[in-house]
Coordinates of C-alpha atoms (C1' of nucleotides) in Angstrom, one line a residue:
Chain A
M17 CA 78.6 -9.0 127.3
P18 CA 75.1 -9.8 128.5
H19 CA 73.1 -12.0 126.2
R20 CA 69.6 -13.5 126.3
S21 CA 69.1 -17.2 126.7
S22 CA 68.2 -18.7 123.4
H23 CA 65.0 -20.5 122.3
H24 CA 64.4 -24.2 123.0
R25 CA 66.8 -26.8 122.0
P26 CA 66.0 -30.3 120.8
A27 CA 64.8 -32.4 123.7
A28 CA 67.4 -35.1 122.8
E29 CA 70.3 -32.6 123.3
Q30 CA 68.9 -31.5 126.6
A31 CA 68.6 -35.1 127.8
F32 CA 72.1 -35.8 126.7
L33 CA 73.6 -32.9 128.4
A34 CA 71.5 -33.3 131.5
E35 CA 73.1 -36.8 131.9
Y36 CA 76.5 -35.4 131.3
D37 CA 79.0 -37.2 133.5
A38 CA 82.1 -35.4 134.4
S39 CA 84.3 -38.5 134.4
R40 CA 83.0 -40.0 131.1
Y41 CA 83.1 -37.1 128.7
P42 CA 86.1 -35.1 127.5
H43 CA 87.0 -32.0 129.5
P44 CA 88.1 -28.7 128.1
S45 CA 91.5 -27.4 128.8
V46 CA 91.6 -24.4 131.2
A47 CA 94.2 -21.7 130.8
V48 CA 94.8 -18.4 132.4
D49 CA 96.0 -15.4 130.4
V50 CA 97.3 -12.3 132.2
V51 CA 96.9 -8.8 130.8
V52 CA 100.0 -7.2 132.3
L53 CA 99.2 -3.5 132.1
T54 CA 101.3 -0.4 132.7
V55 CA 101.2 3.3 132.0
S56 CA 104.0 4.9 130.0
E57 CA 104.2 8.2 128.2
G58 CA 100.6 9.0 128.8
A59 CA 99.2 5.7 127.4
L60 CA 98.3 2.2 128.5
H61 CA 100.7 -0.5 127.5
A62 CA 100.4 -4.3 127.7
L63 CA 102.9 -7.0 127.8
L64 CA 102.8 -9.2 124.7
I65 CA 104.8 -12.3 123.6
R66 CA 105.6 -13.2 120.1
R67 CA 104.4 -16.7 119.4
G68 CA 107.1 -19.1 118.0
D69 CA 104.8 -21.9 117.1
H70 CA 101.6 -22.6 115.3
P71 CA 98.8 -21.8 115.6
H72 CA 99.1 -18.0 115.1
K73 CA 102.8 -18.3 114.7
H74 CA 104.5 -14.9 114.8
R75 CA 101.4 -13.3 116.1
W76 CA 101.4 -11.6 119.5
S77 CA 99.7 -13.1 122.5
L78 CA 99.2 -12.5 126.2
P79 CA 101.4 -14.4 128.6
G80 CA 99.5 -17.4 130.0
T81 CA 99.6 -21.0 131.1
F82 CA 97.4 -24.0 131.6
V83 CA 95.9 -24.4 135.0
G84 CA 97.2 -27.4 136.9
I85 CA 94.8 -29.9 138.2
S86 CA 95.7 -29.1 141.8
E87 CA 96.3 -25.4 141.3
S88 CA 93.7 -22.6 141.9
L89 CA 93.1 -20.1 139.2
D90 CA 94.6 -17.3 141.2
D91 CA 97.7 -19.4 141.8
A92 CA 98.0 -20.1 138.1
A93 CA 97.8 -16.4 137.4
D94 CA 100.5 -15.8 140.0
R95 CA 102.7 -18.4 138.3
V96 CA 102.5 -16.6 135.0
L97 CA 104.1 -13.5 136.6
T98 CA 106.4 -15.1 139.2
G99 CA 107.6 -17.7 136.7
K100 CA 108.1 -16.0 133.4
A101 CA 109.0 -12.6 134.6
S102 CA 110.0 -12.8 138.2
L103 CA 107.4 -10.3 139.3
P104 CA 106.1 -11.2 142.8
G105 CA 103.7 -8.9 144.6
V106 CA 101.9 -7.6 141.6
F107 CA 98.2 -6.6 141.8
L108 CA 96.2 -9.3 140.1
E109 CA 92.4 -9.4 139.6
Q110 CA 90.3 -11.8 137.7
L111 CA 88.8 -10.2 134.6
Y112 CA 86.5 -12.5 132.6
T113 CA 86.4 -16.0 131.2
F114 CA 86.5 -16.5 127.5
G115 CA 84.8 -19.7 126.4
A116 CA 83.9 -19.6 122.7
V117 CA 84.2 -23.1 121.3
H118 CA 86.7 -22.4 118.5
R119 CA 88.7 -19.6 120.1
D120 CA 91.8 -21.9 120.0
P121 CA 91.9 -23.9 116.7
R122 CA 93.8 -26.8 118.2
T123 CA 91.4 -27.9 120.9
R124 CA 88.9 -26.7 123.3
V125 CA 90.5 -24.1 125.6
I126 CA 88.6 -22.0 128.1
S127 CA 90.7 -19.1 129.2
V128 CA 90.3 -17.2 132.5
A129 CA 91.7 -13.8 131.9
Y130 CA 93.4 -11.8 134.7
I131 CA 94.7 -8.2 134.8
G132 CA 98.0 -7.4 136.4
L133 CA 98.9 -3.8 137.1
L134 CA 102.3 -2.5 137.8
E135 CA 104.7 0.4 137.5
I136 CA 106.5 0.9 134.3
D137 CA 110.0 1.0 135.8
R138 CA 109.5 -2.2 137.7
L139 CA 108.1 -3.9 134.6
R140 CA 111.0 -2.7 132.4
R141 CA 113.6 -4.0 134.9
A142 CA 111.9 -7.5 134.9
L143 CA 111.7 -7.5 131.1
G144 CA 115.3 -6.8 130.7
E145 CA 116.0 -10.4 131.6
L146 CA 113.8 -11.7 128.8
E147 CA 113.9 -11.8 125.1
S148 CA 110.7 -12.1 123.2
P149 CA 108.3 -9.9 125.1
V150 CA 107.4 -6.4 124.1
L151 CA 105.5 -3.6 125.7
A152 CA 102.8 -2.5 123.2
R153 CA 100.9 0.7 123.4
L154 CA 97.1 0.1 123.4
R155 CA 95.0 2.0 120.9
V156 CA 91.3 2.1 122.0
P157 CA 88.9 2.8 119.1
W158 CA 85.9 3.4 121.3
A159 CA 85.1 6.1 123.9
G160 CA 84.0 5.6 127.5
E161 CA 83.0 2.1 128.4
S162 CA 81.5 1.0 125.1
G163 CA 83.9 -2.0 125.0
G164 CA 85.0 -4.2 122.1
P165 CA 88.4 -5.3 120.7
I166 CA 91.3 -3.0 120.7
E167 CA 94.6 -2.7 118.9
A168 CA 98.2 -3.1 120.2
V169 CA 100.7 -0.9 118.4
G170 CA 104.5 -1.2 118.2
P171 CA 107.0 1.6 118.5
S172 CA 106.5 2.9 115.0
D173 CA 102.7 3.0 115.4
D174 CA 102.4 -0.3 113.5
S175 CA 99.5 -2.5 114.5
L176 CA 100.7 -5.8 116.0
P177 CA 98.7 -8.8 114.8
L178 CA 97.2 -10.5 117.9
A179 CA 96.7 -14.2 118.5
F180 CA 93.4 -15.9 119.3
D181 CA 90.8 -13.6 120.8
H182 CA 93.4 -11.5 122.6
A183 CA 92.2 -8.3 121.1
D184 CA 88.9 -8.9 122.9
I185 CA 90.6 -9.7 126.1
L186 CA 92.6 -6.5 125.9
G187 CA 89.5 -4.6 125.2
M188 CA 87.7 -6.1 128.2
S189 CA 90.6 -5.1 130.4
V190 CA 90.5 -1.5 129.4
K191 CA 86.8 -1.4 129.8
R192 CA 87.2 -2.9 133.3
L193 CA 89.9 -0.4 134.2
R194 CA 87.8 2.6 133.1
G195 CA 84.8 1.3 135.0
K196 CA 86.7 0.9 138.3
I197 CA 89.2 3.7 138.3
D198 CA 86.8 6.2 139.9
Y199 CA 86.1 4.1 143.0
A200 CA 88.9 1.6 143.3
P201 CA 92.6 2.4 144.0
L202 CA 93.9 1.1 140.7
A203 CA 95.8 4.1 139.6
Y204 CA 98.4 3.8 142.4
E205 CA 99.5 0.4 141.1
F206 CA 100.9 2.2 138.1
L207 CA 102.9 4.7 140.2
P208 CA 105.9 4.6 142.6
A209 CA 105.1 4.9 146.3
E210 CA 105.4 8.7 146.2
F211 CA 104.0 10.7 143.4
S212 CA 102.7 14.1 142.5
L213 CA 99.1 14.9 141.8
R214 CA 100.0 15.6 138.2
M215 CA 101.5 12.1 137.9
L216 CA 98.3 10.7 139.3
Q217 CA 96.2 12.7 136.9
D218 CA 98.3 11.6 134.0
V219 CA 97.6 7.9 134.9
H220 CA 93.9 8.6 135.2
E221 CA 93.9 10.3 131.8
A222 CA 95.8 7.4 130.2
I223 CA 93.3 5.0 131.5
L224 CA 90.2 7.0 130.6
G225 CA 91.6 8.1 127.2
R226 CA 90.6 11.7 127.7
T227 CA 91.8 14.8 129.6
L228 CA 90.4 15.7 132.9
N229 CA 89.8 19.0 134.6
K230 CA 92.8 19.8 136.7
D231 CA 91.1 21.7 139.5
A232 CA 88.3 19.3 140.0
F233 CA 90.7 16.4 140.0
R234 CA 92.8 18.0 142.7
R235 CA 89.9 18.8 144.9
R236 CA 88.2 15.4 144.5
L237 CA 91.3 13.4 145.3
L238 CA 92.4 15.6 148.2
A239 CA 88.9 15.6 149.6
S240 CA 88.8 11.8 149.4
G241 CA 91.2 11.5 152.3
D242 CA 93.1 8.7 150.5
L243 CA 96.2 10.8 150.0
T244 CA 98.8 11.6 152.6
P245 CA 101.2 14.5 151.8
T246 CA 104.8 13.5 152.4
G247 CA 106.2 17.1 152.7
R248 CA 108.8 16.1 150.1
L249 CA 109.0 18.1 146.9
Q250 CA 110.1 17.5 143.3
T251 CA 113.6 18.6 142.5
D252 CA 115.2 19.7 139.2
V253 CA 112.0 20.4 137.5
G254 CA 112.5 23.9 136.1
H255 CA 109.3 25.2 137.6
R256 CA 107.7 25.3 141.0
P257 CA 108.1 21.8 142.4
A258 CA 105.0 19.7 143.2
E259 CA 104.6 18.0 146.5
F260 CA 104.7 14.2 146.7
Y261 CA 101.9 12.3 148.1
R262 CA 101.5 8.7 149.2
Y263 CA 98.4 6.5 148.9
G264 CA 96.8 5.9 152.3
H265 CA 94.4 7.4 154.6
T266 CA 95.6 10.5 156.4
R267 CA 95.9 9.8 160.1
R268 CA 93.4 12.0 162.0
S269 CA 94.6 13.7 165.1
R270 CA 93.3 12.1 168.2
S271 CA 92.2 15.3 169.9
T272 CA 90.0 16.7 167.1
Chain B
M297 CA 88.8 -10.2 144.8
P298 CA 92.2 -8.8 143.8
H299 CA 95.2 -10.4 145.2
R300 CA 98.9 -10.0 144.9
S301 CA 101.1 -12.5 143.2
S302 CA 102.9 -14.7 145.7
H303 CA 106.6 -15.1 146.3
H304 CA 108.8 -17.4 144.3
R305 CA 107.9 -21.1 144.0
P306 CA 110.4 -23.9 143.8
A307 CA 112.1 -24.0 140.4
A308 CA 111.1 -27.6 139.9
E309 CA 107.4 -26.8 140.1
Q310 CA 107.8 -23.9 137.7
A311 CA 109.6 -26.1 135.3
F312 CA 107.0 -28.8 135.6
L313 CA 104.1 -26.5 135.0
A314 CA 105.9 -24.6 132.2
E315 CA 106.1 -27.9 130.4
Y316 CA 102.4 -28.6 131.1
D317 CA 100.9 -30.4 128.1
A318 CA 97.2 -30.0 127.6
S319 CA 96.8 -33.5 126.2
R320 CA 98.8 -35.4 128.7
Y321 CA 97.7 -34.1 132.1
P322 CA 94.3 -34.4 133.6
H323 CA 91.9 -31.5 132.9
P324 CA 89.5 -30.0 135.4
S325 CA 85.8 -30.2 134.9
V326 CA 84.2 -27.0 133.9
A327 CA 80.7 -26.2 135.0
V328 CA 78.4 -23.1 134.8
D329 CA 76.2 -22.1 137.8
V330 CA 73.5 -19.6 137.2
V331 CA 72.3 -17.2 139.9
V332 CA 68.7 -16.7 138.9
L333 CA 67.6 -13.5 140.6
T334 CA 64.3 -11.8 141.0
V335 CA 62.8 -9.1 143.2
S336 CA 59.7 -9.9 145.3
E337 CA 58.2 -8.1 148.2
G338 CA 61.0 -5.6 148.3
A339 CA 63.9 -8.1 148.5
L340 CA 66.2 -10.0 146.2
H341 CA 65.4 -13.7 145.8
A342 CA 67.4 -16.4 144.2
L343 CA 66.4 -19.8 142.7
L344 CA 67.9 -22.7 144.7
I345 CA 67.6 -26.4 144.2
R346 CA 67.7 -29.0 147.0
R347 CA 70.5 -31.5 146.4
G348 CA 69.4 -35.1 146.4
D349 CA 72.8 -36.6 146.3
H350 CA 76.1 -36.4 148.0
P351 CA 78.2 -34.4 148.4
H352 CA 76.3 -31.7 150.4
K353 CA 73.1 -33.9 150.2
H354 CA 70.0 -31.9 151.3
R355 CA 71.9 -28.6 151.0
W356 CA 70.7 -26.0 148.6
S357 CA 72.6 -25.2 145.5
L358 CA 72.4 -23.0 142.4
P359 CA 71.1 -24.5 139.2
G360 CA 74.1 -25.5 137.0
T361 CA 75.5 -28.0 134.5
F362 CA 78.8 -29.2 133.1
V363 CA 80.0 -27.5 130.0
G364 CA 80.0 -29.6 126.9
I365 CA 83.2 -30.0 125.0
S366 CA 81.6 -28.4 121.9
E367 CA 79.5 -25.9 123.8
S368 CA 80.3 -22.3 124.6
L369 CA 80.0 -21.0 128.2
D370 CA 77.2 -18.8 127.2
D371 CA 75.3 -21.7 125.6
A372 CA 75.8 -23.8 128.7
A373 CA 74.3 -21.0 130.8
D374 CA 71.4 -20.7 128.4
R375 CA 70.8 -24.4 128.7
V376 CA 70.5 -24.3 132.4
L377 CA 67.5 -22.0 132.0
T378 CA 65.9 -23.2 128.8
G379 CA 66.4 -26.8 129.8
K380 CA 65.5 -27.0 133.5
A381 CA 62.9 -24.3 133.7
S382 CA 61.8 -23.5 130.2
L383 CA 62.9 -19.9 130.4
P384 CA 64.1 -18.6 127.1
G385 CA 65.0 -14.9 126.5
V386 CA 66.2 -14.2 130.1
F387 CA 69.0 -11.7 130.6
L388 CA 72.2 -13.5 131.3
E389 CA 75.6 -12.1 132.1
Q390 CA 78.8 -13.8 133.1
L391 CA 79.7 -13.0 136.8
Y392 CA 82.9 -14.6 137.9
T393 CA 84.8 -17.8 137.7
F394 CA 85.4 -19.8 140.9
G395 CA 88.4 -22.0 140.8
A396 CA 89.6 -22.9 144.3
V397 CA 91.0 -26.4 144.2
H398 CA 88.8 -28.1 146.8
R399 CA 85.5 -26.2 146.2
D400 CA 84.0 -29.5 145.1
P401 CA 85.1 -32.4 147.3
R402 CA 84.6 -35.0 144.6
T403 CA 87.0 -33.7 141.9
R404 CA 88.4 -30.6 140.5
V405 CA 85.5 -28.4 139.2
I406 CA 86.0 -24.9 138.0
S407 CA 82.7 -23.1 137.9
V408 CA 81.9 -20.1 135.7
A409 CA 79.0 -18.3 137.4
Y410 CA 76.4 -16.4 135.5
I411 CA 73.6 -14.1 136.7
G412 CA 70.1 -14.3 135.2
L413 CA 67.6 -11.6 135.9
L414 CA 63.8 -11.9 135.5
E415 CA 60.5 -10.8 136.6
I416 CA 58.9 -12.5 139.6
D417 CA 55.7 -13.5 137.8
R418 CA 57.4 -15.0 134.9
L419 CA 59.7 -17.0 137.2
R420 CA 56.9 -18.2 139.4
R421 CA 55.0 -19.5 136.3
A422 CA 58.0 -21.4 135.1
L423 CA 58.6 -22.8 138.6
G424 CA 55.1 -24.1 138.8
E425 CA 56.1 -26.9 136.5
L426 CA 58.9 -28.1 138.8
E427 CA 59.2 -29.7 142.2
S428 CA 62.4 -29.2 144.1
P429 CA 63.3 -25.5 143.5
V430 CA 62.6 -22.8 145.9
L431 CA 62.8 -19.0 145.7
A432 CA 64.9 -18.0 148.7
R433 CA 65.2 -14.5 150.0
L434 CA 68.7 -13.2 150.2
R435 CA 70.0 -11.7 153.4
V436 CA 73.0 -9.5 152.9
P437 CA 75.2 -9.0 156.0
W438 CA 77.3 -6.2 154.5
A439 CA 76.5 -2.7 153.3
G440 CA 77.3 -1.1 150.0
E441 CA 79.7 -3.1 147.8
S442 CA 81.9 -4.6 150.5
G443 CA 81.2 -8.1 149.3
G444 CA 81.5 -11.5 150.9
P445 CA 79.2 -14.5 151.3
I446 CA 75.5 -14.0 152.0
E447 CA 72.7 -16.0 153.4
A448 CA 69.6 -17.4 151.7
V449 CA 66.6 -17.7 154.0
G450 CA 63.4 -19.6 153.6
P451 CA 59.8 -18.5 154.2
S452 CA 60.0 -18.5 157.9
D453 CA 63.3 -16.6 158.0
D454 CA 65.2 -19.8 158.5
S455 CA 68.7 -19.8 157.0
L456 CA 69.1 -22.4 154.2
P457 CA 72.3 -24.4 154.3
L458 CA 74.1 -23.8 151.0
A459 CA 76.2 -26.3 149.1
F460 CA 79.8 -25.7 147.9
D461 CA 80.9 -22.1 147.7
H462 CA 77.5 -21.0 146.6
A463 CA 77.2 -18.4 149.4
D464 CA 80.2 -16.7 147.9
I465 CA 78.7 -16.8 144.4
L466 CA 75.5 -15.3 145.7
G467 CA 77.4 -12.6 147.5
M468 CA 79.4 -11.8 144.3
S469 CA 76.1 -11.5 142.3
V470 CA 74.7 -9.0 144.8
K471 CA 77.9 -7.0 144.7
R472 CA 77.9 -7.0 140.9
L473 CA 74.2 -5.9 140.8
R474 CA 74.8 -3.1 143.3
G475 CA 77.8 -1.9 141.3
K476 CA 76.0 -1.8 138.0
I477 CA 72.5 -0.7 138.8
D478 CA 73.3 3.0 138.6
Y479 CA 74.6 2.9 135.0
A480 CA 73.2 -0.3 133.4
P481 CA 69.6 -1.0 132.7
L482 CA 69.4 -4.0 135.0
A483 CA 66.4 -3.0 137.1
Y484 CA 64.0 -3.2 134.1
E485 CA 64.7 -7.0 133.9
F486 CA 62.9 -7.4 137.2
L487 CA 59.8 -5.5 136.0
P488 CA 57.0 -6.0 133.5
A489 CA 57.2 -3.9 130.3
E490 CA 55.1 -1.1 131.9
F491 CA 55.8 0.0 135.4
S492 CA 55.4 3.0 137.7
L493 CA 58.3 5.0 139.0
R494 CA 57.5 3.7 142.5
M495 CA 57.9 0.1 141.2
L496 CA 61.2 1.0 139.7
Q497 CA 62.4 2.6 142.9
D498 CA 61.3 -0.4 144.9
V499 CA 63.5 -2.6 142.7
H500 CA 66.5 -0.2 143.1
E501 CA 66.0 -0.3 146.9
A502 CA 65.8 -4.1 147.0
I503 CA 69.1 -4.3 145.1
L504 CA 70.9 -1.7 147.1
G505 CA 69.5 -2.8 150.4
R506 CA 68.6 0.8 151.5
T507 CA 66.0 3.4 150.9
L508 CA 66.4 6.1 148.3
N509 CA 65.4 9.7 148.2
K510 CA 62.1 9.7 146.3
D511 CA 62.5 13.2 144.7
A512 CA 66.0 12.7 143.6
F513 CA 65.2 9.3 142.2
R514 CA 62.3 10.7 140.1
R515 CA 64.3 13.6 138.8
R516 CA 67.4 11.5 138.0
L517 CA 65.5 8.8 136.1
L518 CA 63.2 11.2 134.2
A519 CA 66.2 13.3 133.3
S520 CA 68.1 10.3 132.0
G521 CA 65.8 10.1 129.0
D522 CA 65.6 6.4 129.3
L523 CA 61.9 6.3 130.3
T524 CA 59.0 6.8 127.9
P525 CA 55.7 7.7 129.5
T526 CA 52.8 5.5 128.2
G527 CA 50.0 7.8 129.2
R528 CA 48.3 4.8 131.0
L529 CA 47.6 5.0 134.7
Q530 CA 47.3 2.6 137.5
T531 CA 43.7 1.5 138.4
D532 CA 42.1 0.4 141.6
V533 CA 44.8 1.7 143.9
G534 CA 42.9 3.7 146.5
H535 CA 45.0 6.8 145.9
R536 CA 46.1 8.9 143.1
P537 CA 47.2 6.5 140.3
A538 CA 50.7 6.6 139.1
E539 CA 51.6 6.8 135.4
F540 CA 53.2 3.8 133.7
Y541 CA 56.5 4.1 132.0
R542 CA 58.3 1.9 129.6
Y543 CA 62.1 1.5 129.3
G544 CA 63.4 3.1 126.1
H545 CA 64.6 6.4 124.9
T546 CA 61.9 9.0 124.3
R547 CA 61.6 9.6 120.6
R548 CA 62.6 13.2 119.9
S549 CA 60.5 15.2 117.6
R550 CA 62.1 15.6 114.2
S551 CA 61.3 19.4 114.0
T552 CA 63.0 20.4 117.2
Chain C
dT27 C1' 35.2 13.8 153.2
dG28 C1' 39.4 11.3 154.5
dA29 C1' 43.3 8.2 153.7
dA30 C1' 46.9 7.3 150.9
dT31 C1' 50.2 7.9 147.4
dA32 C1' 51.5 10.6 143.0
dG33 C1' 53.5 14.5 141.3
dT34 C1' 55.4 19.6 141.5
dG35 C1' 58.0 23.6 143.3
dT36 C1' 61.4 25.7 146.1
dC37 C1' 65.3 26.1 149.1
dT38 C1' 69.8 24.5 150.5
dA39 C1' 74.1 21.9 150.4
dT40 C1' 77.6 19.8 147.8
dA41 C1' 80.6 18.8 143.8
dA42 C1' 82.3 20.1 139.2
dG43 C1' 83.9 23.5 135.6
dA44 C1' 86.0 27.9 134.5
dC45 C1' 89.1 31.3 135.5
dA46 C1' 92.2 34.4 137.9
dA47 C1' 95.9 35.2 141.0
dT48 C1' 99.9 33.9 143.5
dA49 C1' 104.0 30.8 144.6
dT50 C1' 108.3 28.6 143.6
dC51 C1' 111.7 26.5 141.0
dC52 C1' 115.6 26.6 137.3
dC53 C1' 117.7 29.1 133.7
Chain D
dG65 C1' 113.9 38.6 135.6
dG66 C1' 111.5 35.1 132.5
dG67 C1' 109.5 30.7 131.6
dA68 C1' 107.0 27.0 133.4
dT69 C1' 104.1 24.5 136.4
dA70 C1' 102.1 24.1 141.3
dT71 C1' 98.8 25.7 144.4
dT72 C1' 95.1 28.6 146.2
dG73 C1' 90.8 31.2 145.9
dT74 C1' 86.5 32.7 143.9
dC75 C1' 82.5 32.5 140.9
dT76 C1' 79.2 29.9 138.4
dT77 C1' 76.5 25.9 137.3
dA78 C1' 74.6 21.2 137.9
dT79 C1' 72.9 17.8 140.9
dA80 C1' 71.1 15.7 145.3
dG81 C1' 68.6 16.0 149.7
dA82 C1' 64.9 18.1 152.4
dC83 C1' 60.5 19.7 152.8
dA84 C1' 56.2 21.8 151.7
dC85 C1' 52.3 21.7 148.8
dT86 C1' 48.9 20.2 145.3
dA87 C1' 46.5 16.3 142.7
dT88 C1' 43.8 12.2 142.2
dT89 C1' 41.8 8.0 143.3
dC90 C1' 38.8 4.8 146.2
dA91 C1' 36.2 3.8 150.3

DNA sequence: TGAATAGTGTCTATAAGACAATATCCC
DNA sequence: GGGATATTGTCTTATAGACACTATTCA
């Protein structure tokens, strides 16, 4: 969220902070939280973990970890996925850093949020090994890219109480996804290597939260040159089978 | 930059970090750096400060500060502007968090970068009070939104040596600006309250690093409904004077 | 009057929405 | 064959680029 710098502060506070010495004053803790997103049944879902301890005991939170003193932020985000869920090779991108003073009631924790995108089947397989996590459907109460906190709902449409400012982090991740889906190849992260145009459109619609024009979607994506037809067709579908495509630039013939 | 989570780490390291206790292990320092941007003479410029101390003595760096233990990130970014340069009310937005382990050779410093946008005249007035800062023109070696580090050049087109990873931070800020200029009202931050369409187009061109079609730009901006004509005209311009506009939705008549 | 830039009108090319027609699979 | 969805083609509409023309100011 953009803001405007505030009006003047007391000169004493300015002087104090200008003299701030990194080694003499207490440092905040720095954590990374990862919004692990997937698309299932036409809707975005996020991976949540039920907290066993205070604060926010029994609320649901994003998987995360503290950042080691000799570990980059990206590596810490990796570690959340490769450690907890054995999920190497997942698309990860830094989202936003949440730094309100009292966002964690215990102590000062600044959290660098990441988004991780992956296919539902792969995520489910990795989750099979674990106990507490749940895939919660996201309910977005705003249209377009307005932004703001969003809800996570359980299997029976019950709203799951979220820990800390994680409703804001989830909201920011959906906003980011919506803003980038039209020009960045994010949707393919939610799909297997080969997919039909309808599957791709379903992913776009789940992210955007609205239906799209089928003809225009087809034309636009095929014209982009980012899709390579595989020649393979769907089977056992009870109607004309769709062709499968693969993400990647079509090789242009050398002679033309 | 998106990345992919790496392959498995040694179980011992995972176990160690999983047990990481915020109170027992050293915390990184957290700083904010602000990319203060303005548009002058058809080009983006950023505020840089010559470092007087090691490391990177005599190199140029972004204005920044450490984050206080009871201070939000946004407040720390405010303080950089209201403290050092007496610039309250400036548009500030969080950009990205830079967390490579050795980005600062002294100790572990994670830096949350912000962008601050303001009008050239206002910035110059505030700078008059100070000594070391300079407004450096930005030279962007990539087109569109490819991203990557960029150069800052002095008055005689000499490249200024930048401290730390500040060339990357500057590059990220230009990339962000280019990505948002078409749908967010960023350009107006670089202009006085009343401006001509040509002045607005000049700002867009400076940000995008390329010329735009004049007719299409006019049509698009006027059709957006975001501009209110003031009725006032330029004076002393040696050619037909342009009308001044103001940013803000045109009030619609109640009867129509 | 001439130089210079603002602003308007028109034509064309491209992309999106709407809709109809045909294709192909399983039952 | 019938149901269902994929795929293709055409028409219409909105928007962007190109270009020509008119308008207004100061020197």
